[in-house]
Each structure stands twice: as structure tokens, then as C-alpha cells.
PDB file of C-alpha atoms and ligand atoms in Angstrom:
ATOM      1  CA  MET A   1      -0.033  -0.199   0.293  1.00  0.00           C
ATOM      2  CA  ARG A   2       2.324   2.373  -1.385  1.00  0.00           C
ATOM      3  CA  PHE A   3      -0.971   5.532  -0.679  1.00  0.00           C
ATOM      4  CA  LYS A   4      -2.086   4.481   2.825  1.00  0.00           C
ATOM      5  CA  GLU A   5      -2.894   7.870   4.040  1.00  0.00           C
ATOM      6  CA  LYS A   6      -2.288   9.952   2.004  1.00  0.00           C
ATOM      7  CA  ILE A   7      -4.670  12.582   0.320  1.00  0.00           C
ATOM      8  CA  ALA A   8      -4.832  13.004  -3.397  1.00  0.00           C
ATOM      9  CA  ILE A   9      -6.071  15.486  -5.782  1.00  0.00           C
ATOM     10  CA  VAL A  10      -6.702  13.882  -9.350  1.00  0.00           C
ATOM     11  CA  THR A  11      -7.825  16.928 -11.950  1.00  0.00           C
ATOM     12  CA  GLY A  12      -9.857  15.359 -14.682  1.00  0.00           C
ATOM     13  CA  GLY A  13     -10.370  12.522 -12.764  1.00  0.00           C
ATOM     14  CA  SER A  14     -13.765  11.648 -14.747  1.00  0.00           C
ATOM     15  CA  LYS A  15     -12.472  10.303 -17.059  1.00  0.00           C
ATOM     16  CA  GLY A  16      -9.855   8.547 -19.507  1.00  0.00           C
ATOM     17  CA  LEU A  17      -6.612   8.612 -18.023  1.00  0.00           C
ATOM     18  CA  GLY A  18      -7.532  10.402 -14.834  1.00  0.00           C
ATOM     19  CA  LYS A  19      -9.944   8.222 -13.994  1.00  0.00           C
ATOM     20  CA  VAL A  20      -7.694   4.991 -14.190  1.00  0.00           C
ATOM     21  CA  ILE A  21      -4.365   6.887 -12.086  1.00  0.00           C
ATOM     22  CA  ALA A  22      -7.700   7.721  -9.284  1.00  0.00           C
ATOM     23  CA  LYS A  23      -8.381   4.056  -9.575  1.00  0.00           C
ATOM     24  CA  GLN A  24      -5.155   3.303  -8.861  1.00  0.00           C
ATOM     25  CA  LEU A  25      -4.466   5.401  -6.570  1.00  0.00           C
ATOM     26  CA  VAL A  26      -7.139   4.221  -4.239  1.00  0.00           C
ATOM     27  CA  GLN A  27      -6.751   0.375  -4.548  1.00  0.00           C
ATOM     28  CA  GLU A  28      -3.052   1.494  -3.444  1.00  0.00           C
ATOM     29  CA  GLY A  29      -4.689   3.001  -0.181  1.00  0.00           C
ATOM     30  CA  ALA A  30      -5.372   6.567  -0.781  1.00  0.00           C
ATOM     31  CA  SER A  31      -7.771   9.352  -0.081  1.00  0.00           C
ATOM     32  CA  VAL A  32      -8.699  10.496  -3.425  1.00  0.00           C
ATOM     33  CA  VAL A  33     -11.124  14.030  -5.018  1.00  0.00           C
ATOM     34  CA  ILE A  34     -11.466  13.644  -8.467  1.00  0.00           C
ATOM     35  CA  ASN A  35     -12.732  16.994 -10.454  1.00  0.00           C
ATOM     36  CA  GLY A  36     -14.211  18.060 -13.882  1.00  0.00           C
ATOM     37  CA  ARG A  37     -17.177  20.264 -15.153  1.00  0.00           C
ATOM     38  CA  ASP A  38     -19.320  17.317 -15.519  1.00  0.00           C
ATOM     39  CA  MET A  39     -21.230  16.578 -11.661  1.00  0.00           C
ATOM     40  CA  ARG A  40     -22.668  13.817 -13.655  1.00  0.00           C
ATOM     41  CA  ALA A  41     -19.865  12.492 -15.283  1.00  0.00           C
ATOM     42  CA  LEU A  42     -18.334  12.827 -11.965  1.00  0.00           C
ATOM     43  CA  GLU A  43     -21.216  11.045  -9.944  1.00  0.00           C
ATOM     44  CA  LYS A  44     -20.555   8.148 -12.746  1.00  0.00           C
ATOM     45  CA  ALA A  45     -16.967   7.652 -12.493  1.00  0.00           C
ATOM     46  CA  VAL A  46     -16.949   7.846  -8.535  1.00  0.00           C
ATOM     47  CA  GLN A  47     -19.360   4.785  -8.358  1.00  0.00           C
ATOM     48  CA  GLU A  48     -16.406   2.957 -11.011  1.00  0.00           C
ATOM     49  CA  ILE A  49     -13.529   3.853  -8.737  1.00  0.00           C
ATOM     50  CA  LYS A  50     -15.415   2.618  -5.544  1.00  0.00           C
ATOM     51  CA  GLU A  51     -14.830  -0.957  -6.940  1.00  0.00           C
ATOM     52  CA  PHE A  52     -11.963  -0.520  -5.998  1.00  0.00           C
ATOM     53  CA  GLY A  53     -11.535   1.525  -2.550  1.00  0.00           C
ATOM     54  CA  GLU A  54     -14.086   3.346  -0.829  1.00  0.00           C
ATOM     55  CA  GLN A  55     -12.093   6.724  -0.287  1.00  0.00           C
ATOM     56  CA  VAL A  56     -13.319   8.826  -3.566  1.00  0.00           C
ATOM     57  CA  SER A  57     -15.357  11.513  -4.009  1.00  0.00           C
ATOM     58  CA  ALA A  58     -15.905  14.123  -6.909  1.00  0.00           C
ATOM     59  CA  ILE A  59     -15.686  18.019  -6.534  1.00  0.00           C
ATOM     60  CA  ARG A  60     -16.805  19.907  -9.537  1.00  0.00           C
ATOM     61  CA  ALA A  61     -14.447  22.921 -10.380  1.00  0.00           C
ATOM     62  CA  ASP A  62     -12.947  24.134 -13.803  1.00  0.00           C
ATOM     63  CA  VAL A  63      -9.108  24.162 -13.646  1.00  0.00           C
ATOM     64  CA  SER A  64      -9.172  27.482 -16.092  1.00  0.00           C
ATOM     65  CA  LYS A  65     -11.031  29.401 -12.798  1.00  0.00           C
ATOM     66  CA  SER A  66      -9.233  30.009  -9.758  1.00  0.00           C
ATOM     67  CA  LYS A  67     -12.684  30.791  -7.806  1.00  0.00           C
ATOM     68  CA  ASP A  68     -13.255  27.656  -8.694  1.00  0.00           C
ATOM     69  CA  VAL A  69      -9.694  26.200  -7.739  1.00  0.00           C
ATOM     70  CA  ASN A  70      -9.510  27.603  -4.766  1.00  0.00           C
ATOM     71  CA  SER A  71     -12.542  26.560  -3.711  1.00  0.00           C
ATOM     72  CA  MET A  72     -12.368  22.593  -4.462  1.00  0.00           C
ATOM     73  CA  VAL A  73      -9.010  23.273  -2.435  1.00  0.00           C
ATOM     74  CA  ALA A  74     -10.342  24.729   0.700  1.00  0.00           C
ATOM     75  CA  GLN A  75     -13.230  21.908   0.309  1.00  0.00           C
ATOM     76  CA  VAL A  76      -9.886  19.049   0.342  1.00  0.00           C
ATOM     77  CA  ILE A  77      -8.395  20.614   2.985  1.00  0.00           C
ATOM     78  CA  LYS A  78     -11.540  21.164   5.778  1.00  0.00           C
ATOM     79  CA  LYS A  79     -12.509  17.550   4.878  1.00  0.00           C
ATOM     80  CA  TYR A  80      -9.001  16.060   5.364  1.00  0.00           C
ATOM     81  CA  GLU A  81      -6.401  18.983   6.650  1.00  0.00           C
ATOM     82  CA  ARG A  82      -3.522  17.945   4.340  1.00  0.00           C
ATOM     83  CA  ILE A  83      -2.962  17.580   0.487  1.00  0.00           C
ATOM     84  CA  ASP A  84      -0.306  14.660  -0.296  1.00  0.00           C
ATOM     85  CA  ILE A  85      -0.294  14.715  -3.677  1.00  0.00           C
ATOM     86  CA  LEU A  86      -1.553  16.462  -6.822  1.00  0.00           C
ATOM     87  CA  ILE A  87      -2.181  14.949 -10.163  1.00  0.00           C
ATOM     88  CA  ASN A  88      -2.180  17.612 -12.686  1.00  0.00           C
ATOM     89  CA  ASN A  89      -4.329  15.629 -15.563  1.00  0.00           C
ATOM     90  CA  ALA A  90      -7.431  17.517 -16.355  1.00  0.00           C
ATOM     91  CA  ALA A  91      -6.712  19.095 -20.027  1.00  0.00           C
ATOM     92  CA  VAL A  92      -8.548  19.753 -23.557  1.00  0.00           C
ATOM     93  CA  PHE A  93      -7.480  18.140 -26.730  1.00  0.00           C
ATOM     94  CA  ALA A  94      -7.913  20.360 -30.357  1.00  0.00           C
ATOM     95  CA  GLU A  95      -8.126  19.953 -33.698  1.00  0.00           C
ATOM     96  CA  SER A  96      -5.438  19.877 -36.392  1.00  0.00           C
ATOM     97  CA  VAL A  97      -5.060  23.039 -37.964  1.00  0.00           C
ATOM     98  CA  HIS A  98      -2.381  24.759 -40.062  1.00  0.00           C
ATOM     99  CA  ILE A  99      -1.277  27.787 -37.410  1.00  0.00           C
ATOM    100  CA  MET A 100      -2.726  30.684 -40.435  1.00  0.00           C
ATOM    101  CA  ASP A 101      -5.882  29.238 -39.591  1.00  0.00           C
ATOM    102  CA  LEU A 102      -6.078  29.105 -35.761  1.00  0.00           C
ATOM    103  CA  GLU A 103      -8.104  31.499 -34.032  1.00  0.00           C
ATOM    104  CA  GLU A 104      -7.164  33.273 -31.824  1.00  0.00           C
ATOM    105  CA  GLU A 105     -10.317  31.967 -28.995  1.00  0.00           C
ATOM    106  CA  GLU A 106      -9.102  28.313 -29.695  1.00  0.00           C
ATOM    107  CA  TRP A 107      -5.473  29.553 -28.810  1.00  0.00           C
ATOM    108  CA  ASP A 108      -6.411  30.767 -25.266  1.00  0.00           C
ATOM    109  CA  ARG A 109      -8.942  27.839 -25.017  1.00  0.00           C
ATOM    110  CA  VAL A 110      -6.490  25.102 -24.846  1.00  0.00           C
ATOM    111  CA  ILE A 111      -3.700  27.211 -22.882  1.00  0.00           C
ATOM    112  CA  THR A 112      -6.349  28.117 -20.486  1.00  0.00           C
ATOM    113  CA  THR A 113      -7.164  25.351 -19.852  1.00  0.00           C
ATOM    114  CA  ASN A 114      -3.588  23.396 -20.275  1.00  0.00           C
ATOM    115  CA  LEU A 115      -1.443  25.519 -19.098  1.00  0.00           C
ATOM    116  CA  LYS A 116      -2.655  28.242 -16.627  1.00  0.00           C
ATOM    117  CA  GLY A 117      -4.544  25.186 -15.504  1.00  0.00           C
ATOM    118  CA  VAL A 118      -1.413  23.060 -14.205  1.00  0.00           C
ATOM    119  CA  PHE A 119      -0.654  27.057 -12.830  1.00  0.00           C
ATOM    120  CA  LEU A 120      -3.586  28.085 -10.432  1.00  0.00           C
ATOM    121  CA  CYS A 121      -4.207  24.375  -9.364  1.00  0.00           C
ATOM    122  CA  SER A 122      -0.331  24.035  -8.122  1.00  0.00           C
ATOM    123  CA  LYS A 123      -0.633  27.252  -6.515  1.00  0.00           C
ATOM    124  CA  ALA A 124      -3.711  26.921  -4.799  1.00  0.00           C
ATOM    125  CA  VAL A 125      -2.171  24.010  -3.128  1.00  0.00           C
ATOM    126  CA  ILE A 126       1.787  25.396  -2.773  1.00  0.00           C
ATOM    127  CA  ASN A 127       0.510  26.675   0.883  1.00  0.00           C
ATOM    128  CA  GLN A 128      -1.020  23.858   2.357  1.00  0.00           C
ATOM    129  CA  MET A 129       1.985  21.386   0.782  1.00  0.00           C
ATOM    130  CA  ILE A 130       4.835  24.087   2.249  1.00  0.00           C
ATOM    131  CA  LYS A 131       3.256  23.808   6.192  1.00  0.00           C
ATOM    132  CA  GLN A 132       3.575  19.988   5.359  1.00  0.00           C
ATOM    133  CA  GLN A 133       6.859  20.071   4.428  1.00  0.00           C
ATOM    134  CA  TYR A 134       5.797  17.449   2.141  1.00  0.00           C
ATOM    135  CA  GLY A 135       4.383  16.995  -1.144  1.00  0.00           C
ATOM    136  CA  LYS A 136       4.297  15.668  -4.519  1.00  0.00           C
ATOM    137  CA  ILE A 137       2.637  17.336  -7.588  1.00  0.00           C
ATOM    138  CA  VAL A 138       2.806  15.383 -11.056  1.00  0.00           C
ATOM    139  CA  ASN A 139       2.191  17.580 -13.906  1.00  0.00           C
ATOM    140  CA  MET A 140       0.283  15.506 -16.895  1.00  0.00           C
ATOM    141  CA  THR A 141       2.796  16.849 -20.198  1.00  0.00           C
ATOM    142  CA  SER A 142       2.875  15.100 -23.405  1.00  0.00           C
ATOM    143  CA  PHE A 143       5.823  13.742 -26.600  1.00  0.00           C
ATOM    144  CA  THR A 144       4.137  16.774 -28.146  1.00  0.00           C
ATOM    145  CA  GLY A 145       5.201  19.291 -25.393  1.00  0.00           C
ATOM    146  CA  LYS A 146       9.262  18.245 -26.424  1.00  0.00           C
ATOM    147  CA  THR A 147       8.592  18.445 -29.936  1.00  0.00           C
ATOM    148  CA  GLY A 148       6.368  20.759 -31.162  1.00  0.00           C
ATOM    149  CA  ARG A 149       4.021  17.939 -33.467  1.00  0.00           C
ATOM    150  CA  VAL A 150       2.009  15.037 -32.356  1.00  0.00           C
ATOM    151  CA  VAL A 151       3.348  12.012 -33.502  1.00  0.00           C
ATOM    152  CA  TYR A 152       1.863  11.440 -36.863  1.00  0.00           C
ATOM    153  CA  SER A 153       2.386  15.162 -37.880  1.00  0.00           C
ATOM    154  CA  THR A 154       3.897  15.239 -41.541  1.00  0.00           C
ATOM    155  CA  PHE A 155       6.503  17.502 -43.050  1.00  0.00           C
ATOM    156  CA  GLY A 156       4.617  21.062 -43.941  1.00  0.00           C
ATOM    157  CA  GLY A 157       1.263  19.763 -41.991  1.00  0.00           C
ATOM    158  CA  PRO A 158      -0.378  20.454 -38.939  1.00  0.00           C
ATOM    159  CA  THR A 159       0.489  20.272 -35.796  1.00  0.00           C
ATOM    160  CA  LYS A 160      -1.693  21.151 -32.643  1.00  0.00           C
ATOM    161  CA  ALA A 161       0.698  24.152 -32.188  1.00  0.00           C
ATOM    162  CA  HIS A 162      -1.786  25.759 -29.205  1.00  0.00           C
ATOM    163  CA  TYR A 163      -2.131  22.051 -27.509  1.00  0.00           C
ATOM    164  CA  CYS A 164       1.717  21.239 -28.191  1.00  0.00           C
ATOM    165  CA  ALA A 165       2.478  24.657 -26.991  1.00  0.00           C
ATOM    166  CA  SER A 166      -0.069  24.069 -24.112  1.00  0.00           C
ATOM    167  CA  LYS A 167       2.712  20.615 -23.112  1.00  0.00           C
ATOM    168  CA  ALA A 168       5.721  22.748 -23.648  1.00  0.00           C
ATOM    169  CA  GLY A 169       4.550  25.112 -21.221  1.00  0.00           C
ATOM    170  CA  ILE A 170       3.769  22.658 -18.391  1.00  0.00           C
ATOM    171  CA  ILE A 171       7.426  21.554 -18.747  1.00  0.00           C
ATOM    172  CA  SER A 172       8.875  24.695 -18.144  1.00  0.00           C
ATOM    173  CA  LEU A 173       6.748  25.222 -15.293  1.00  0.00           C
ATOM    174  CA  THR A 174       7.299  21.795 -14.181  1.00  0.00           C
ATOM    175  CA  GLN A 175      11.253  23.082 -14.035  1.00  0.00           C
ATOM    176  CA  SER A 176       9.966  26.434 -12.524  1.00  0.00           C
ATOM    177  CA  LEU A 177       8.016  24.815  -9.202  1.00  0.00           C
ATOM    178  CA  ALA A 178      10.442  22.156  -8.421  1.00  0.00           C
ATOM    179  CA  TYR A 179      13.023  24.300  -8.354  1.00  0.00           C
ATOM    180  CA  GLU A 180      11.256  26.894  -6.007  1.00  0.00           C
ATOM    181  CA  LEU A 181       9.803  24.276  -3.967  1.00  0.00           C
ATOM    182  CA  ALA A 182      12.627  22.220  -3.731  1.00  0.00           C
ATOM    183  CA  PRO A 183      13.841  23.366  -0.080  1.00  0.00           C
ATOM    184  CA  HIS A 184      10.263  22.905   1.349  1.00  0.00           C
ATOM    185  CA  LYS A 185      10.612  18.932   0.104  1.00  0.00           C
ATOM    186  CA  ILE A 186       8.153  19.499  -2.347  1.00  0.00           C
ATOM    187  CA  ASN A 187       8.703  16.891  -5.288  1.00  0.00           C
ATOM    188  CA  VAL A 188       7.775  18.093  -9.098  1.00  0.00           C
ATOM    189  CA  ASN A 189       7.952  15.888 -12.051  1.00  0.00           C
ATOM    190  CA  GLY A 190       5.857  15.576 -15.121  1.00  0.00           C
ATOM    191  CA  VAL A 191       5.338  12.521 -17.184  1.00  0.00           C
ATOM    192  CA  ALA A 192       5.094  12.928 -21.020  1.00  0.00           C
ATOM    193  CA  ALA A 193       2.808  10.403 -22.786  1.00  0.00           C
ATOM    194  CA  GLY A 194       3.217   9.720 -26.284  1.00  0.00           C
ATOM    195  CA  SER A 195       1.821   7.105 -29.002  1.00  0.00           C
ATOM    196  CA  VAL A 196      -1.155   6.174 -26.039  1.00  0.00           C
ATOM    197  CA  ALA A 197      -4.496   5.102 -27.336  1.00  0.00           C
ATOM    198  CA  PRO A 198      -6.859   5.505 -25.063  1.00  0.00           C
ATOM    199  CA  GLU A 199     -10.522   3.761 -25.070  1.00  0.00           C
ATOM    200  CA  GLY A 200     -11.788   5.083 -28.421  1.00  0.00           C
ATOM    201  CA  THR A 201      -8.750   5.392 -30.334  1.00  0.00           C
ATOM    202  CA  SER A 202      -9.482   4.765 -33.995  1.00  0.00           C
ATOM    203  CA  GLU A 203      -8.065   2.072 -35.268  1.00  0.00           C
ATOM    204  CA  ASP A 204      -6.798   4.046 -38.215  1.00  0.00           C
ATOM    205  CA  LYS A 205      -4.881   6.220 -36.145  1.00  0.00           C
ATOM    206  CA  MET A 206      -3.357   3.603 -34.651  1.00  0.00           C
ATOM    207  CA  LYS A 207      -2.058   2.062 -37.687  1.00  0.00           C
ATOM    208  CA  MET A 208      -0.479   5.414 -38.601  1.00  0.00           C
ATOM    209  CA  ILE A 209       0.796   5.003 -35.041  1.00  0.00           C
ATOM    210  CA  ILE A 210       2.678   1.959 -34.344  1.00  0.00           C
ATOM    211  CA  PRO A 211       5.446   1.572 -37.131  1.00  0.00           C
ATOM    212  CA  LEU A 212       6.843   4.902 -34.923  1.00  0.00           C
ATOM    213  CA  VAL A 213       6.764   3.227 -31.595  1.00  0.00           C
ATOM    214  CA  PRO A 214      10.710   0.871 -31.203  1.00  0.00           C
ATOM    215  CA  LEU A 215       8.126  -1.141 -28.705  1.00  0.00           C
ATOM    216  CA  GLY A 216       5.747  -1.896 -31.342  1.00  0.00           C
ATOM    217  CA  ARG A 217       2.587  -1.293 -30.088  1.00  0.00           C
ATOM    218  CA  MET A 218       0.224   1.828 -28.536  1.00  0.00           C
ATOM    219  CA  GLY A 219       0.178   2.123 -24.797  1.00  0.00           C
ATOM    220  CA  THR A 220      -2.046   2.045 -22.261  1.00  0.00           C
ATOM    221  CA  SER A 221      -3.273   3.545 -19.992  1.00  0.00           C
ATOM    222  CA  GLU A 222      -2.085   1.636 -17.318  1.00  0.00           C
ATOM    223  CA  ASP A 223       1.152   2.178 -18.843  1.00  0.00           C
ATOM    224  CA  VAL A 224       0.842   6.382 -18.439  1.00  0.00           C
ATOM    225  CA  SER A 225      -0.743   5.064 -14.963  1.00  0.00           C
ATOM    226  CA  ALA A 226       1.957   3.541 -13.462  1.00  0.00           C
ATOM    227  CA  ALA A 227       4.510   5.995 -14.760  1.00  0.00           C
ATOM    228  CA  THR A 228       2.700   9.077 -12.443  1.00  0.00           C
ATOM    229  CA  LEU A 229       2.220   7.098  -9.625  1.00  0.00           C
ATOM    230  CA  PHE A 230       5.607   6.326  -9.171  1.00  0.00           C
ATOM    231  CA  LEU A 231       6.071  10.323  -9.443  1.00  0.00           C
ATOM    232  CA  ALA A 232       3.472  10.656  -6.951  1.00  0.00           C
ATOM    233  CA  SER A 233       5.428   7.756  -4.648  1.00  0.00           C
ATOM    234  CA  ASP A 234       8.238   8.113  -2.134  1.00  0.00           C
ATOM    235  CA  GLU A 235      10.046   6.160  -4.398  1.00  0.00           C
ATOM    236  CA  SER A 236      11.410   8.700  -6.171  1.00  0.00           C
ATOM    237  CA  SER A 237      11.955  11.009  -3.510  1.00  0.00           C
ATOM    238  CA  PHE A 238      15.301  11.853  -5.067  1.00  0.00           C
ATOM    239  CA  ILE A 239      13.927  12.813  -8.232  1.00  0.00           C
ATOM    240  CA  THR A 240      12.449  16.523  -8.932  1.00  0.00           C
ATOM    241  CA  GLY A 241      11.999  18.843 -12.269  1.00  0.00           C
ATOM    242  CA  GLU A 242      12.330  15.490 -14.206  1.00  0.00           C
ATOM    243  CA  ILE A 243       9.960  14.714 -17.169  1.00  0.00           C
ATOM    244  CA  LEU A 244       9.645  10.647 -17.567  1.00  0.00           C
ATOM    245  CA  ASP A 245       9.014   9.638 -21.451  1.00  0.00           C
ATOM    246  CA  VAL A 246       6.308   6.912 -21.288  1.00  0.00           C
ATOM    247  CA  ASN A 247       5.996   6.506 -25.270  1.00  0.00           C
ATOM    248  CA  GLY A 248       7.611   3.190 -26.281  1.00  0.00           C
ATOM    249  CA  GLY A 249      10.990   4.807 -27.611  1.00  0.00           C
ATOM    250  CA  THR A 250       8.728   7.187 -29.989  1.00  0.00           C
ATOM    251  CA  LEU A 251      11.072   9.850 -28.353  1.00  0.00           C
ATOM    252  CA  MET A 252      14.328   9.109 -26.642  1.00  0.00           C
ATOM    253  CA  ASP A 253      16.268  12.187 -25.492  1.00  0.00           C
TER     254      ASP A 253
HETATM  255  N1  NAP B   1      -4.621  10.613 -25.042  1.00  0.00           N
HETATM  256  C1  NAP B   1      -3.712  10.829 -25.155  1.00  0.00           C
HETATM  257  O1  NAP B   1      -3.303  10.220 -26.435  1.00  0.00           O
HETATM  258  C2  NAP B   1      -2.404  11.674 -24.575  1.00  0.00           C
HETATM  259  C3  NAP B   1      -1.300  12.026 -24.525  1.00  0.00           C
HETATM  260  C4  NAP B   1      -0.519  12.752 -24.120  1.00  0.00           C
HETATM  261  C5  NAP B   1      -0.610  13.388 -22.788  1.00  0.00           C
HETATM  262  N2  NAP B   1      -2.011  13.082 -22.900  1.00  0.00           N
HETATM  263  C6  NAP B   1      -2.754  13.823 -21.610  1.00  0.00           C
HETATM  264  O2  NAP B   1      -2.868  13.685 -20.576  1.00  0.00           O
HETATM  265  C7  NAP B   1      -4.020  13.807 -20.006  1.00  0.00           C
HETATM  266  C8  NAP B   1      -5.128  13.211 -20.054  1.00  0.00           C
HETATM  267  O3  NAP B   1      -5.876  12.888 -21.051  1.00  0.00           O
HETATM  268  P1  NAP B   1      -7.187  12.027 -21.866  1.00  0.00           P
HETATM  269  O4  NAP B   1      -6.824  11.017 -22.685  1.00  0.00           O
HETATM  270  O5  NAP B   1      -7.207  11.030 -20.533  1.00  0.00           O
HETATM  271  O6  NAP B   1      -8.248  12.900 -22.050  1.00  0.00           O
HETATM  272  P2  NAP B   1      -9.956  12.936 -21.762  1.00  0.00           P
HETATM  273  O7  NAP B   1     -10.184  11.722 -21.363  1.00  0.00           O
HETATM  274  O8  NAP B   1     -10.099  14.061 -22.751  1.00  0.00           O
HETATM  275  O9  NAP B   1     -10.225  13.850 -19.821  1.00  0.00           O
HETATM  276  C9  NAP B   1      -9.855  14.722 -19.825  1.00  0.00           C
HETATM  277  C10 NAP B   1     -10.806  14.789 -18.311  1.00  0.00           C
HETATM  278  O10 NAP B   1     -10.219  16.731 -17.900  1.00  0.00           O
HETATM  279  C11 NAP B   1     -11.289  16.960 -17.593  1.00  0.00           C
HETATM  280  N3  NAP B   1     -11.218  18.595 -18.157  1.00  0.00           N
HETATM  281  C12 NAP B   1     -11.298  18.975 -19.279  1.00  0.00           C
HETATM  282  N4  NAP B   1     -11.011  20.650 -18.887  1.00  0.00           N
HETATM  283  C13 NAP B   1     -11.279  20.406 -17.486  1.00  0.00           C
HETATM  284  C14 NAP B   1     -10.934  22.174 -17.129  1.00  0.00           C
HETATM  285  N5  NAP B   1     -11.305  22.994 -17.578  1.00  0.00           N
HETATM  286  N6  NAP B   1     -11.537  21.736 -16.040  1.00  0.00           N
HETATM  287  C15 NAP B   1     -11.750  20.730 -15.378  1.00  0.00           C
HETATM  288  N7  NAP B   1     -11.359  19.564 -16.268  1.00  0.00           N
HETATM  289  C16 NAP B   1     -11.309  19.548 -17.001  1.00  0.00           C
HETATM  290  C17 NAP B   1     -12.167  16.332 -18.382  1.00  0.00           C
HETATM  291  O11 NAP B   1     -13.830  16.470 -17.151  1.00  0.00           O
HETATM  292  P3  NAP B   1     -14.753  17.658 -18.034  1.00  0.00           P
HETATM  293  O12 NAP B   1     -14.518  17.529 -19.623  1.00  0.00           O
HETATM  294  O13 NAP B   1     -16.065  16.909 -18.062  1.00  0.00           O
HETATM  295  O14 NAP B   1     -14.417  18.441 -17.439  1.00  0.00           O
HETATM  296  C18 NAP B   1     -12.119  15.016 -18.432  1.00  0.00           C
HETATM  297  O15 NAP B   1     -12.467  14.634 -16.712  1.00  0.00           O
HETATM  298  C19 NAP B   1      -4.112  15.240 -20.679  1.00  0.00           C
HETATM  299  O16 NAP B   1      -3.437  15.793 -19.737  1.00  0.00           O
HETATM  300  C20 NAP B   1      -3.429  15.087 -21.650  1.00  0.00           C
HETATM  301  O17 NAP B   1      -2.831  15.886 -22.184  1.00  0.00           O
HETATM  302  C21 NAP B   1      -2.885  12.467 -23.122  1.00  0.00           C
END
């Protein structure tokens, strides 16, 4: 039980990878609070996660709004009197579009949720973690944040520049947070997932990606979750400011 008596927030825990991370944390003894914008989806996720352990609850909060985020964190502190782990997982995806056709509103939508969301959630938990002199923040970034393109982009084709820029920003923010918070025994790391196929990924997309993956298969949410839990655990207590690639060897840097 690596996470016995630990209190964790998993943003974007209502579906996909966040839900898998929340399940595994609960299974390993943590009390977990998930969030998202859709209360019905959150309630459904809580029921599913409860099959792995009772200690899970949900708070509706938009990570791009400081009022929502601060209220969520205040509720968690009121209930548990500490926060040990923050998994900054919530994000929105983007359509492939050339930069010359990328609208300002669409740029703002992606950057505001993906990058500002990580800033707001991290800022909201920091004082509590400093008080504890203990904390683990794990930020979900991506292959795209290191390469400026998606795995299957072609020369001259669209790259999802706004999504890539949001994930690159998260890498830099992870390093800044790690540097500033190290004296308080707070570890801040990132997971750069790539070539993964969460539920619902189309066969066509997988056929494009698999030939680019040295390990010869798509990654699963469980692959990414395992790396995330390692960075959220005390097994990685001498690691901070690291961005761990989980991409089957698609990018080796
Ligand atoms: N899937 C991939 O291939 C892949 C690859 C590399 C990295 N990643 C990263 O892994 C993470 C999870 O991806 P996923 O595929 O599991 O995504 P997903 O299935 O689309 O789930 C995203 C989660 O984020 C929540 N969310 C979105 N906007 C939000 C907001 N403004 N406030 C609060 N919650 C919000 C969603 O709930 P609501 O919509 O109800 O708010 C949902 O719970 C993301 O950071 C993503 O960038 C994914």
C-alpha cells in the first residue's frame, strides 16, 4: 500500500487517464478527490472507482477558473486537513489546424485550460504542502511538448501548435515549480505520454502510429498511470524537475 493515509487530488478524473490514475491511487490506499466540469460524469466515475476502494469523492471545478480551484482545494483541506499529492491531469484536446488558420479563441481555450490550469491548481495547494513540508505534484505533459508536433504529423502539415505549446509550457512550469519548492521537500515532476491509445482511439490512428513506436505497440492508460504513481510515491523522493517519457521509445531524449 504505497499511498496509505495519503490525500490526493486528481484533476480531470472523470474519465480517461485521470480515472485510471484515481482508481490505482485508491487501490493503493489513498483518499482521492477527482474533479472535472461535468457533475454527472464525476458521479458515474466515483461509482466505478469505488469498486477499488471506498475513499473517493468528486468536486465539480473548472481548472481554468481560480475561484473554482481555490474552493476545491479549501474543501479538501477542510475535510482531510492535508494534501499530499496533486496530479495535474485535466486538459482539452485540439483539432489539427495550420497555424495560419488557428483562431485566437481556440488558442486561448487550449492554453487557458491546459497551462493556466496547472498553474492555478499548483498555486492553490502550495501553501498547504509547504506547511506540511511534504508534497508531490505530477503534471501530465506530452510527447508534443518536447517536439512541437503530434506523433503522426507530416512535414508541412498541421501540428496542433496550441496543444503542443500548452504541453511545452507545462514542462517549463514543472521545472520552475521544482526549483522553487525543493527547499520545502515538495517534488514536482511531469509525465510526457506519447503513442498512447486511450479508450476510443480509432484503428486508423493506431495504424499510423504503431510503425513509429520501437516497442511495437500503442501504450495504455495503465502504462502512463504506473509512471505517474511512481512519481507521486516516496520511491521517487530524490527525483524532482524530471519529465518522464512514456512513449514506447517514440522519442528518446
Ligand atoms: N490521450 C492521449 O493520447 C494523451 C497523450 C499524451 C498526453 N495526454 C494527456 O493526458 C491527460 C489525460 O488525457 P485523456 O486522454 O485521459 O483526456 P480525456 O479522456 O479527454 O479526459 C480529460 C479530463 O479532463 C477534464 N477536463 C477538461 N477540461 C477541464 C477543465 N477546464 N476543468 C476541469 N476538468 C477538465 C475532463 O472532464 P470535463 O470535460 O467533464 O471537464 C476529463 O475528466 C491530458 O493532460 C492529456 O493532455 C493524453
